[in-house]
Amino acid sequence: MTTPSYTPDPTPYVRRDVNPVRILTFTIDGRDVSAREDETILSVARQNGIFIPTLCHLDGLSERGACRLCIVEVKGAPKLLPSCVTLPRQDMEVTTNSDRVADYRRKILELMYSERNHVCSVCVSNGHCELQNLSVVLGMTHVRYDYIYPKHAIDASHERFSVDHNRCVLCQRCVRVCDEIEGAHTWDVMGRGITSRVITDLNQPWGSSETCTGCGKCVQVCPTGALSEKGKSVAEMIKRRQFLPYLQMMRREGRRAVAEGIR
Amino acid sequence: MDIKSEPSSRSSGEPAQTTEDRRWRLVNRTMRMHGNEPHALIETLHSVQEHFGFLDLDALKYVAGALRVPLSRVYAVATFYHYFTLKPPGEHTCVVCKGTACYIGGASSILDSIQQEVGIGPGETTSDGQISLLTARCLGSCGLAPATVFDGQICGRMTSAAVLERIRRWTNHDTGD
């Protein structure tokens, strides 16, 4: 009698309902932390009360990795990695606040300032601006690069809102919230490199956009004074984002219901 | 068989680019070959650019409606790639390669001399509609650096003087082409 040779199943059945994701452990700034394998380093750091500055990240929206302010040092990796789109590995050693990281973050902020005309003293978001706040927190005292002073127009053709490209940092929050939450996808970014710009529909005045629903979510998620409500004067534009987590939850539930219905 | 692809409901303001123009039939064919799926966007824009020479706003609207892609996304893609142009091309086009080899070979000084001679920068067309100046990321002809393309004809090892000579032939209307 021959003994049947054992061939391991190439795709072993994993009970995802019992153990949906792996939990792994790694360190952030020398602290032992544990994370689900599908969580980003940024999210784990936030859960553990470790500060990592971000500008394009917003809870409830997909990640873009656009602003690069959340860069962290990972032992063994030659480059700094954006923590908002980097998943942890077992035994990874992450440093969030070395001199190198802090220096790069300041440089990134300075480049943002030099690229557009961020004149806080006349800005509607003065005092409530995420870019401004980050500059204070990260200790950016001056800009070492030459300002470009690009000529950008203000589009106030919309009935209730206006867009000032001088203040835009191209974080794409407006693009994402319009696409992912409102579902209109009125915003996108045209061009490339230094000539990039957010646009509505076919680069037409916002007020003439056919797809814009006028919901104003883009205005509320904008980190700077680039998108603002009309009638607001200097320092009067305070953004309200309370709607985001709930809408995000409802969208997720909706998707789950659809998926389960099909199955 | 209906030649025109089904425009979606959002394409209400559709231009009458339908069955008569052979070029639109070719564009529609491209879209149909990809199942009129949104991911056919770049392929379709290529087709429009190829058959019309540029992408006008009506064309972008039409493609957006037919493929169910947001207008802003279509515009973003059309402006991201250098191959697509939103303005009609001039009578003659001059493409200056700005790839690494050509850049080192002096592509920027060629561009500067063209700017001085006819007063247009990259992506612009002279006011009389005679000459368009374009740049390319790399023509794949790095052995010919610096390379330029005059009306589809590639010329290698160009100097500012040689380029200006070709351009003057156009402006003097004695190309005989």
Short mmCIF file of C-alpha atoms in Angstrom, two decimals:
data_model
loop_
_atom_site.label_atom_id
_atom_site.label_comp_id
_atom_site.label_asym_id
_atom_site.label_seq_id
_atom_site.Cartn_x
_atom_site.Cartn_y
_atom_site.Cartn_z
CA MET A 1 0.00 0.00 0.00
CA THR A 2 1.35 3.40 -0.88
CA THR A 3 0.93 6.28 1.45
CA PRO A 4 -0.62 9.21 -0.31
CA SER A 5 1.89 12.04 -0.51
CA TYR A 6 0.83 15.15 1.28
CA THR A 7 0.55 18.24 -0.83
CA PRO A 8 -0.20 21.39 1.08
CA ASP A 9 -3.12 23.38 -0.18
CA PRO A 10 -1.63 26.32 -2.10
CA THR A 11 -4.41 28.59 -0.92
CA PRO A 12 -5.23 27.62 2.63
CA TYR A 13 -8.66 28.61 3.77
CA VAL A 14 -8.36 31.53 6.16
CA ARG A 15 -11.32 32.23 8.38
CA ARG A 16 -11.59 35.96 7.93
CA ASP A 17 -14.77 36.09 10.01
CA VAL A 18 -12.90 34.86 13.06
CA ASN A 19 -9.62 36.65 12.56
CA PRO A 20 -10.36 39.34 9.99
CA VAL A 21 -6.97 41.01 9.90
CA ARG A 22 -3.61 40.33 11.35
CA ILE A 23 -2.44 42.40 14.26
CA LEU A 24 1.19 43.38 14.22
CA THR A 25 3.44 45.23 16.58
CA PHE A 26 6.06 47.84 15.84
CA THR A 27 7.49 50.94 17.47
CA ILE A 28 6.82 54.62 16.95
CA ASP A 29 9.37 56.90 18.58
CA GLY A 30 10.50 54.00 20.71
CA ARG A 31 6.99 53.23 21.97
CA ASP A 32 5.59 49.76 21.36
CA VAL A 33 2.33 49.97 19.47
CA SER A 34 0.05 47.43 17.88
CA ALA A 35 -1.92 47.89 14.70
CA ARG A 36 -4.17 46.10 12.28
CA GLU A 37 -2.23 45.27 9.15
CA ASP A 38 -4.50 47.49 7.04
CA GLU A 39 -4.06 50.60 9.15
CA THR A 40 -1.67 53.35 8.14
CA ILE A 41 1.21 54.48 10.34
CA LEU A 42 -0.51 57.86 10.65
CA SER A 43 -3.70 56.37 11.99
CA VAL A 44 -1.84 54.21 14.52
CA ALA A 45 0.18 57.22 15.67
CA ARG A 46 -3.00 59.28 16.15
CA GLN A 47 -4.60 56.47 18.16
CA ASN A 48 -1.57 56.50 20.45
CA GLY A 49 -1.54 60.24 20.84
CA ILE A 50 1.61 60.73 18.77
CA PHE A 51 1.53 63.93 16.75
CA ILE A 52 2.28 63.80 13.04
CA PRO A 53 1.46 66.99 11.10
CA THR A 54 -0.81 66.63 8.07
CA LEU A 55 -2.41 68.98 5.58
CA CYS A 56 -4.00 66.91 2.83
CA HIS A 57 -5.21 64.17 5.16
CA LEU A 58 -8.76 64.47 6.43
CA ASP A 59 -10.61 61.78 8.39
CA GLY A 60 -13.35 60.44 6.18
CA LEU A 61 -11.64 61.06 2.87
CA SER A 62 -9.32 58.77 0.93
CA GLU A 63 -5.58 59.39 1.25
CA ARG A 64 -3.64 61.18 -1.48
CA GLY A 65 -0.15 61.59 -0.04
CA ALA A 66 -0.15 65.02 -1.65
CA CYS A 67 1.31 67.34 0.98
CA ARG A 68 4.18 65.12 2.23
CA LEU A 69 4.06 66.79 5.65
CA CYS A 70 3.40 63.47 7.36
CA ILE A 71 6.77 62.05 6.32
CA VAL A 72 8.42 59.82 8.91
CA GLU A 73 11.71 58.05 9.17
CA VAL A 74 11.64 54.27 9.00
CA LYS A 75 14.74 52.42 10.11
CA GLY A 76 16.33 50.71 7.13
CA ALA A 77 14.52 52.80 4.52
CA PRO A 78 16.76 55.36 2.80
CA LYS A 79 13.86 57.71 2.01
CA LEU A 80 11.38 59.40 4.27
CA LEU A 81 7.96 57.80 3.87
CA PRO A 82 4.55 59.52 3.97
CA SER A 83 2.87 57.95 6.99
CA CYS A 84 -0.66 58.53 5.65
CA VAL A 85 -0.15 55.99 2.86
CA THR A 86 2.43 53.68 4.45
CA LEU A 87 1.29 50.51 6.16
CA PRO A 88 3.23 49.21 9.15
CA ARG A 89 5.29 46.03 9.08
CA GLN A 90 6.09 43.76 11.97
CA ASP A 91 8.97 45.17 14.07
CA MET A 92 9.21 48.35 12.00
CA GLU A 93 10.95 51.20 13.80
CA VAL A 94 9.33 54.54 13.00
CA THR A 95 10.64 57.94 14.05
CA THR A 96 8.19 60.80 13.67
CA ASN A 97 10.22 63.74 14.85
CA SER A 98 13.92 63.54 14.12
CA ASP A 99 15.86 66.64 13.09
CA ARG A 100 15.92 65.40 9.52
CA VAL A 101 12.14 65.00 9.41
CA ALA A 102 11.55 68.37 11.06
CA ASP A 103 13.87 70.07 8.59
CA TYR A 104 12.15 68.51 5.60
CA ARG A 105 8.72 69.45 6.92
CA ARG A 106 9.73 73.07 7.30
CA LYS A 107 11.16 73.06 3.79
CA ILE A 108 7.91 71.65 2.42
CA LEU A 109 5.95 74.39 4.18
CA GLU A 110 8.30 77.05 2.84
CA LEU A 111 7.90 75.72 -0.69
CA MET A 112 4.13 75.92 -0.28
CA TYR A 113 4.37 79.54 0.76
CA SER A 114 6.74 80.42 -2.07
CA GLU A 115 4.53 78.76 -4.67
CA ARG A 116 1.40 80.86 -4.15
CA ASN A 117 0.48 84.16 -2.52
CA HIS A 118 -0.35 83.28 1.07
CA VAL A 119 -0.90 86.71 2.54
CA CYS A 120 -2.37 85.92 5.95
CA SER A 121 -3.11 89.50 6.97
CA VAL A 122 -5.81 89.89 4.32
CA CYS A 123 -7.01 86.28 4.21
CA VAL A 124 -10.52 85.23 5.19
CA SER A 125 -9.07 82.23 7.03
CA ASN A 126 -6.50 84.15 9.05
CA GLY A 127 -6.40 82.56 12.49
CA HIS A 128 -8.37 79.50 11.39
CA CYS A 129 -6.00 78.29 8.72
CA GLU A 130 -4.39 74.87 8.85
CA LEU A 131 -1.38 76.02 6.86
CA GLN A 132 -0.86 78.93 9.21
CA ASN A 133 -1.28 76.75 12.29
CA LEU A 134 1.18 74.19 10.98
CA SER A 135 3.75 76.89 10.32
CA VAL A 136 3.47 77.91 13.96
CA VAL A 137 3.59 74.35 15.25
CA LEU A 138 6.53 73.35 13.07
CA GLY A 139 8.44 76.51 13.86
CA MET A 140 8.64 77.90 10.34
CA THR A 141 9.87 81.44 10.91
CA HIS A 142 10.86 82.51 7.41
CA VAL A 143 10.99 81.31 3.83
CA ARG A 144 14.41 80.54 2.39
CA TYR A 145 13.21 80.26 -1.18
CA ASP A 146 12.37 83.00 -3.63
CA TYR A 147 8.66 83.71 -3.79
CA ILE A 148 7.20 83.11 -7.22
CA TYR A 149 4.32 85.57 -6.82
CA PRO A 150 2.18 83.91 -9.49
CA LYS A 151 -0.76 85.86 -10.86
CA HIS A 152 -3.90 84.03 -9.92
CA ALA A 153 -7.45 85.20 -10.31
CA ILE A 154 -10.27 84.94 -7.82
CA ASP A 155 -13.41 83.26 -9.08
CA ALA A 156 -16.44 84.65 -7.30
CA SER A 157 -18.96 83.63 -9.93
CA HIS A 158 -20.68 81.16 -7.64
CA GLU A 159 -23.73 82.44 -5.85
CA ARG A 160 -22.52 81.60 -2.36
CA PHE A 161 -18.84 80.67 -2.52
CA SER A 162 -15.63 81.91 -4.03
CA VAL A 163 -12.31 80.31 -4.88
CA ASP A 164 -9.03 82.16 -4.46
CA HIS A 165 -6.23 80.23 -6.18
CA ASN A 166 -3.64 82.38 -4.42
CA ARG A 167 -4.33 80.48 -1.20
CA CYS A 168 -4.62 76.98 -2.66
CA VAL A 169 -2.11 74.34 -1.56
CA LEU A 170 -3.40 71.67 -3.98
CA CYS A 171 -4.23 69.27 -1.15
CA GLN A 172 -7.13 67.98 -3.25
CA ARG A 173 -9.51 67.77 -0.31
CA CYS A 174 -12.15 69.57 -2.36
CA VAL A 175 -11.62 67.14 -5.23
CA ARG A 176 -11.99 64.15 -2.94
CA VAL A 177 -14.94 65.33 -0.91
CA CYS A 178 -16.82 66.29 -4.08
CA ASP A 179 -16.09 62.93 -5.66
CA GLU A 180 -16.30 60.60 -2.68
CA ILE A 181 -18.91 62.15 -0.42
CA GLU A 182 -21.07 64.38 -2.59
CA GLY A 183 -20.59 62.27 -5.71
CA ALA A 184 -20.59 65.21 -8.10
CA HIS A 185 -16.89 65.34 -9.04
CA THR A 186 -17.10 68.99 -9.98
CA TRP A 187 -13.50 69.62 -8.92
CA ASP A 188 -10.31 68.27 -10.38
CA VAL A 189 -6.74 69.41 -10.89
CA MET A 190 -5.68 70.58 -14.33
CA GLY A 191 -2.17 70.80 -15.73
CA ARG A 192 0.91 69.47 -14.05
CA GLY A 193 3.76 70.63 -11.89
CA ILE A 194 3.93 74.29 -11.04
CA THR A 195 1.04 75.14 -13.39
CA SER A 196 -1.44 72.82 -11.64
CA ARG A 197 -4.67 74.39 -10.55
CA VAL A 198 -8.00 73.19 -9.19
CA ILE A 199 -10.80 73.59 -11.69
CA THR A 200 -14.56 73.21 -11.81
CA ASP A 201 -15.91 71.26 -14.76
CA LEU A 202 -14.16 72.31 -17.98
CA ASN A 203 -12.04 75.00 -16.32
CA GLN A 204 -15.06 77.27 -16.38
CA PRO A 205 -16.29 79.79 -13.81
CA TRP A 206 -17.64 77.98 -10.77
CA GLY A 207 -20.97 79.71 -11.08
CA SER A 208 -21.50 78.29 -14.56
CA SER A 209 -20.72 74.73 -13.50
CA GLU A 210 -23.48 72.33 -14.44
CA THR A 211 -22.41 69.56 -12.09
CA CYS A 212 -21.93 71.61 -8.90
CA THR A 213 -24.73 70.96 -6.44
CA GLY A 214 -23.80 73.96 -4.32
CA CYS A 215 -23.50 71.77 -1.23
CA GLY A 216 -20.43 73.63 0.01
CA LYS A 217 -18.58 70.58 1.33
CA CYS A 218 -15.47 71.60 -0.61
CA VAL A 219 -15.51 74.96 1.15
CA GLN A 220 -15.76 73.38 4.59
CA VAL A 221 -12.93 70.89 4.05
CA CYS A 222 -10.51 73.38 2.48
CA PRO A 223 -7.58 73.81 4.91
CA THR A 224 -6.82 77.38 3.86
CA GLY A 225 -8.73 80.40 2.62
CA ALA A 226 -8.74 79.14 -0.97
CA LEU A 227 -12.41 78.19 -0.77
CA SER A 228 -14.62 80.42 1.31
CA GLU A 229 -18.16 81.52 1.82
CA LYS A 230 -19.07 84.86 0.36
CA GLY A 231 -19.63 87.73 2.74
CA LYS A 232 -16.84 86.66 5.05
CA SER A 233 -14.22 89.26 5.74
CA VAL A 234 -10.65 88.88 7.00
CA ALA A 235 -10.34 86.10 9.62
CA GLU A 236 -14.08 85.42 9.60
CA MET A 237 -14.13 82.17 7.69
CA ILE A 238 -14.38 79.32 10.16
CA LYS A 239 -14.78 75.90 8.60
CA ARG A 240 -17.41 73.46 9.82
CA ARG A 241 -16.59 69.80 9.27
CA GLN A 242 -19.00 68.08 11.64
CA PHE A 243 -20.86 66.56 8.71
CA LEU A 244 -17.96 64.45 7.47
CA PRO A 245 -17.70 61.46 9.85
CA TYR A 246 -21.43 60.80 9.75
CA LEU A 247 -21.69 61.06 5.96
CA GLN A 248 -18.67 58.83 5.62
CA MET A 249 -20.28 56.24 7.88
CA MET A 250 -23.52 56.33 5.93
CA ARG A 251 -21.69 55.91 2.62
CA ARG A 252 -19.81 52.91 4.02
CA GLU A 253 -23.00 51.34 5.35
CA GLY A 254 -24.64 51.92 2.01
CA ARG A 255 -21.84 50.22 0.14
CA ARG A 256 -21.90 47.29 2.55
CA ALA A 257 -25.66 46.90 2.12
CA VAL A 258 -25.29 46.87 -1.64
CA ALA A 259 -22.47 44.32 -1.50
CA GLU A 260 -24.43 42.04 0.81
CA GLY A 261 -27.54 42.40 -1.26
CA ILE A 262 -25.72 41.21 -4.35
CA ARG A 263 -24.23 38.28 -2.50
CA MET B 1 -26.69 49.58 -36.51
CA ASP B 2 -26.61 52.82 -34.70
CA ILE B 3 -23.24 54.39 -35.35
CA LYS B 4 -23.47 57.04 -32.67
CA SER B 5 -22.67 55.73 -29.23
CA GLU B 6 -25.29 56.14 -26.58
CA PRO B 7 -24.75 59.46 -24.87
CA SER B 8 -25.65 59.35 -21.22
CA SER B 9 -28.36 61.46 -19.71
CA ARG B 10 -25.95 64.11 -18.40
CA SER B 11 -24.82 64.98 -21.91
CA SER B 12 -27.85 67.15 -22.55
CA GLY B 13 -25.99 69.99 -24.20
CA GLU B 14 -24.47 67.66 -26.77
CA PRO B 15 -23.09 69.15 -29.92
CA ALA B 16 -24.33 67.65 -33.13
CA GLN B 17 -21.19 65.61 -33.60
CA THR B 18 -22.90 62.53 -34.76
CA THR B 19 -22.91 60.40 -37.81
CA GLU B 20 -22.13 62.72 -40.68
CA ASP B 21 -18.53 63.52 -39.90
CA ARG B 22 -16.31 60.58 -40.66
CA ARG B 23 -13.92 61.68 -37.95
CA TRP B 24 -16.56 61.37 -35.26
CA ARG B 25 -17.38 57.91 -36.53
CA LEU B 26 -13.74 57.00 -35.93
CA VAL B 27 -13.83 58.45 -32.42
CA ASN B 28 -17.04 56.60 -31.67
CA ARG B 29 -15.43 53.44 -32.96
CA THR B 30 -12.59 53.86 -30.46
CA MET B 31 -15.04 54.27 -27.62
CA ARG B 32 -17.10 51.28 -28.71
CA MET B 33 -14.00 49.12 -28.97
CA HIS B 34 -13.45 49.76 -25.28
CA GLY B 35 -17.06 49.09 -24.41
CA ASN B 36 -17.78 52.80 -23.81
CA GLU B 37 -16.18 52.34 -20.41
CA PRO B 38 -14.79 55.30 -18.45
CA HIS B 39 -11.30 53.82 -18.59
CA ALA B 40 -11.25 54.40 -22.37
CA LEU B 41 -10.83 58.12 -21.72
CA ILE B 42 -7.18 58.51 -22.73
CA GLU B 43 -7.59 56.26 -25.75
CA THR B 44 -10.59 58.29 -26.87
CA LEU B 45 -8.85 61.62 -26.38
CA HIS B 46 -5.98 60.27 -28.46
CA SER B 47 -8.46 59.47 -31.17
CA VAL B 48 -10.00 62.96 -31.09
CA GLN B 49 -6.58 64.61 -31.09
CA GLU B 50 -5.44 62.45 -33.98
CA HIS B 51 -8.45 63.10 -36.17
CA PHE B 52 -9.16 66.75 -35.34
CA GLY B 53 -5.69 68.03 -34.48
CA PHE B 54 -6.86 69.38 -31.13
CA LEU B 55 -9.50 68.94 -28.42
CA ASP B 56 -12.16 71.62 -28.28
CA LEU B 57 -14.55 72.02 -25.39
CA ASP B 58 -17.46 70.51 -27.28
CA ALA B 59 -15.39 67.44 -28.00
CA LEU B 60 -14.41 67.14 -24.32
CA LYS B 61 -18.07 67.44 -23.33
CA TYR B 62 -19.08 64.85 -25.84
CA VAL B 63 -16.43 62.37 -24.70
CA ALA B 64 -17.27 63.01 -21.04
CA GLY B 65 -20.94 62.30 -21.70
CA ALA B 66 -20.36 59.24 -23.82
CA LEU B 67 -17.92 57.61 -21.40
CA ARG B 68 -19.67 58.88 -18.24
CA VAL B 69 -16.50 60.55 -16.95
CA PRO B 70 -16.80 63.79 -14.93
CA LEU B 71 -16.14 66.92 -17.00
CA SER B 72 -13.39 68.12 -14.69
CA ARG B 73 -11.64 64.76 -14.90
CA VAL B 74 -11.68 64.90 -18.71
CA TYR B 75 -10.24 68.41 -18.64
CA ALA B 76 -7.63 67.39 -16.06
CA VAL B 77 -6.45 64.49 -18.20
CA ALA B 78 -6.46 66.60 -21.38
CA THR B 79 -4.25 69.24 -19.75
CA PHE B 80 -1.97 66.80 -17.93
CA TYR B 81 -0.55 65.15 -21.04
CA HIS B 82 1.56 67.20 -23.42
CA TYR B 83 0.33 65.24 -26.39
CA PHE B 84 -3.14 66.77 -26.12
CA THR B 85 -3.72 70.35 -27.20
CA LEU B 86 -6.85 72.39 -26.55
CA LYS B 87 -6.17 74.95 -29.25
CA PRO B 88 -6.20 74.39 -33.00
CA PRO B 89 -2.70 73.91 -34.35
CA GLY B 90 -1.07 76.43 -36.66
CA GLU B 91 -0.41 75.77 -40.33
CA HIS B 92 3.04 74.47 -39.40
CA THR B 93 4.14 72.90 -36.17
CA CYS B 94 7.58 72.82 -34.70
CA VAL B 95 8.20 70.40 -31.83
CA VAL B 96 11.34 70.89 -29.80
CA CYS B 97 12.40 67.90 -27.76
CA LYS B 98 13.18 68.66 -24.15
CA GLY B 99 14.33 65.19 -23.18
CA THR B 100 17.51 64.88 -21.14
CA ALA B 101 19.86 64.44 -24.08
CA CYS B 102 18.29 67.28 -26.06
CA TYR B 103 18.16 69.47 -22.98
CA ILE B 104 21.90 69.05 -22.46
CA GLY B 105 22.37 69.56 -26.19
CA GLY B 106 20.86 73.04 -25.94
CA ALA B 107 17.09 72.67 -26.42
CA SER B 108 16.40 75.69 -24.20
CA SER B 109 18.57 78.00 -26.27
CA ILE B 110 16.72 76.79 -29.38
CA LEU B 111 13.42 77.62 -27.67
CA ASP B 112 14.76 81.02 -26.67
CA SER B 113 15.84 81.85 -30.19
CA ILE B 114 12.42 80.83 -31.56
CA GLN B 115 10.81 83.02 -28.93
CA GLN B 116 12.91 85.94 -30.08
CA GLU B 117 12.34 85.29 -33.76
CA VAL B 118 8.56 84.72 -33.89
CA GLY B 119 7.53 85.70 -30.38
CA ILE B 120 5.85 82.49 -29.23
CA GLY B 121 6.63 80.22 -26.33
CA PRO B 122 5.98 76.50 -25.99
CA GLY B 123 2.32 75.62 -26.52
CA GLU B 124 1.60 78.85 -28.37
CA THR B 125 0.66 79.67 -31.94
CA THR B 126 1.54 82.83 -33.82
CA SER B 127 -1.32 85.30 -34.14
CA ASP B 128 -1.52 84.72 -37.88
CA GLY B 129 -2.03 81.00 -37.21
CA GLN B 130 1.07 80.08 -39.18
CA ILE B 131 3.37 78.43 -36.68
CA SER B 132 2.78 76.43 -33.50
CA LEU B 133 5.59 75.73 -31.11
CA LEU B 134 5.38 72.61 -28.98
CA THR B 135 7.74 70.76 -26.70
CA ALA B 136 8.09 67.02 -26.20
CA ARG B 137 9.34 65.18 -23.15
CA CYS B 138 11.42 62.83 -25.27
CA LEU B 139 11.13 61.84 -28.91
CA GLY B 140 13.15 58.69 -28.37
CA SER B 141 15.75 60.03 -30.78
CA CYS B 142 18.36 60.87 -28.20
CA GLY B 143 21.15 59.97 -30.62
CA LEU B 144 20.04 62.95 -32.72
CA ALA B 145 20.08 65.42 -29.83
CA PRO B 146 19.06 68.16 -29.90
CA ALA B 147 16.16 67.01 -32.03
CA THR B 148 13.20 68.94 -33.42
CA VAL B 149 10.25 67.94 -35.53
CA PHE B 150 9.12 70.19 -38.36
CA ASP B 151 5.64 69.26 -39.59
CA GLY B 152 6.15 65.63 -38.60
CA GLN B 153 9.62 65.41 -40.07
CA ILE B 154 12.31 64.78 -37.48
CA CYS B 155 15.59 66.66 -37.76
CA GLY B 156 18.58 65.89 -35.57
CA ARG B 157 21.59 67.78 -34.28
CA MET B 158 19.86 71.11 -34.62
CA THR B 159 21.33 74.47 -33.82
CA SER B 160 19.43 77.68 -33.18
CA ALA B 161 20.52 78.95 -36.59
CA ALA B 162 19.32 75.83 -38.40
CA VAL B 163 15.97 75.90 -36.61
CA LEU B 164 15.45 79.58 -37.39
CA GLU B 165 16.34 78.91 -41.02
CA ARG B 166 13.58 76.30 -41.23
CA ILE B 167 11.11 78.60 -39.54
CA ARG B 168 11.94 81.47 -41.86
CA ARG B 169 11.20 79.21 -44.80
CA TRP B 170 7.69 78.77 -43.40
CA THR B 171 7.17 82.43 -42.76
CA ASN B 172 8.35 83.27 -46.28
CA HIS B 173 5.88 80.75 -47.73
CA ASP B 174 8.45 79.12 -49.96
CA THR B 175 8.45 75.66 -48.45
CA GLY B 176 6.70 74.37 -51.52
CA ASP B 177 5.14 71.64 -49.44
#
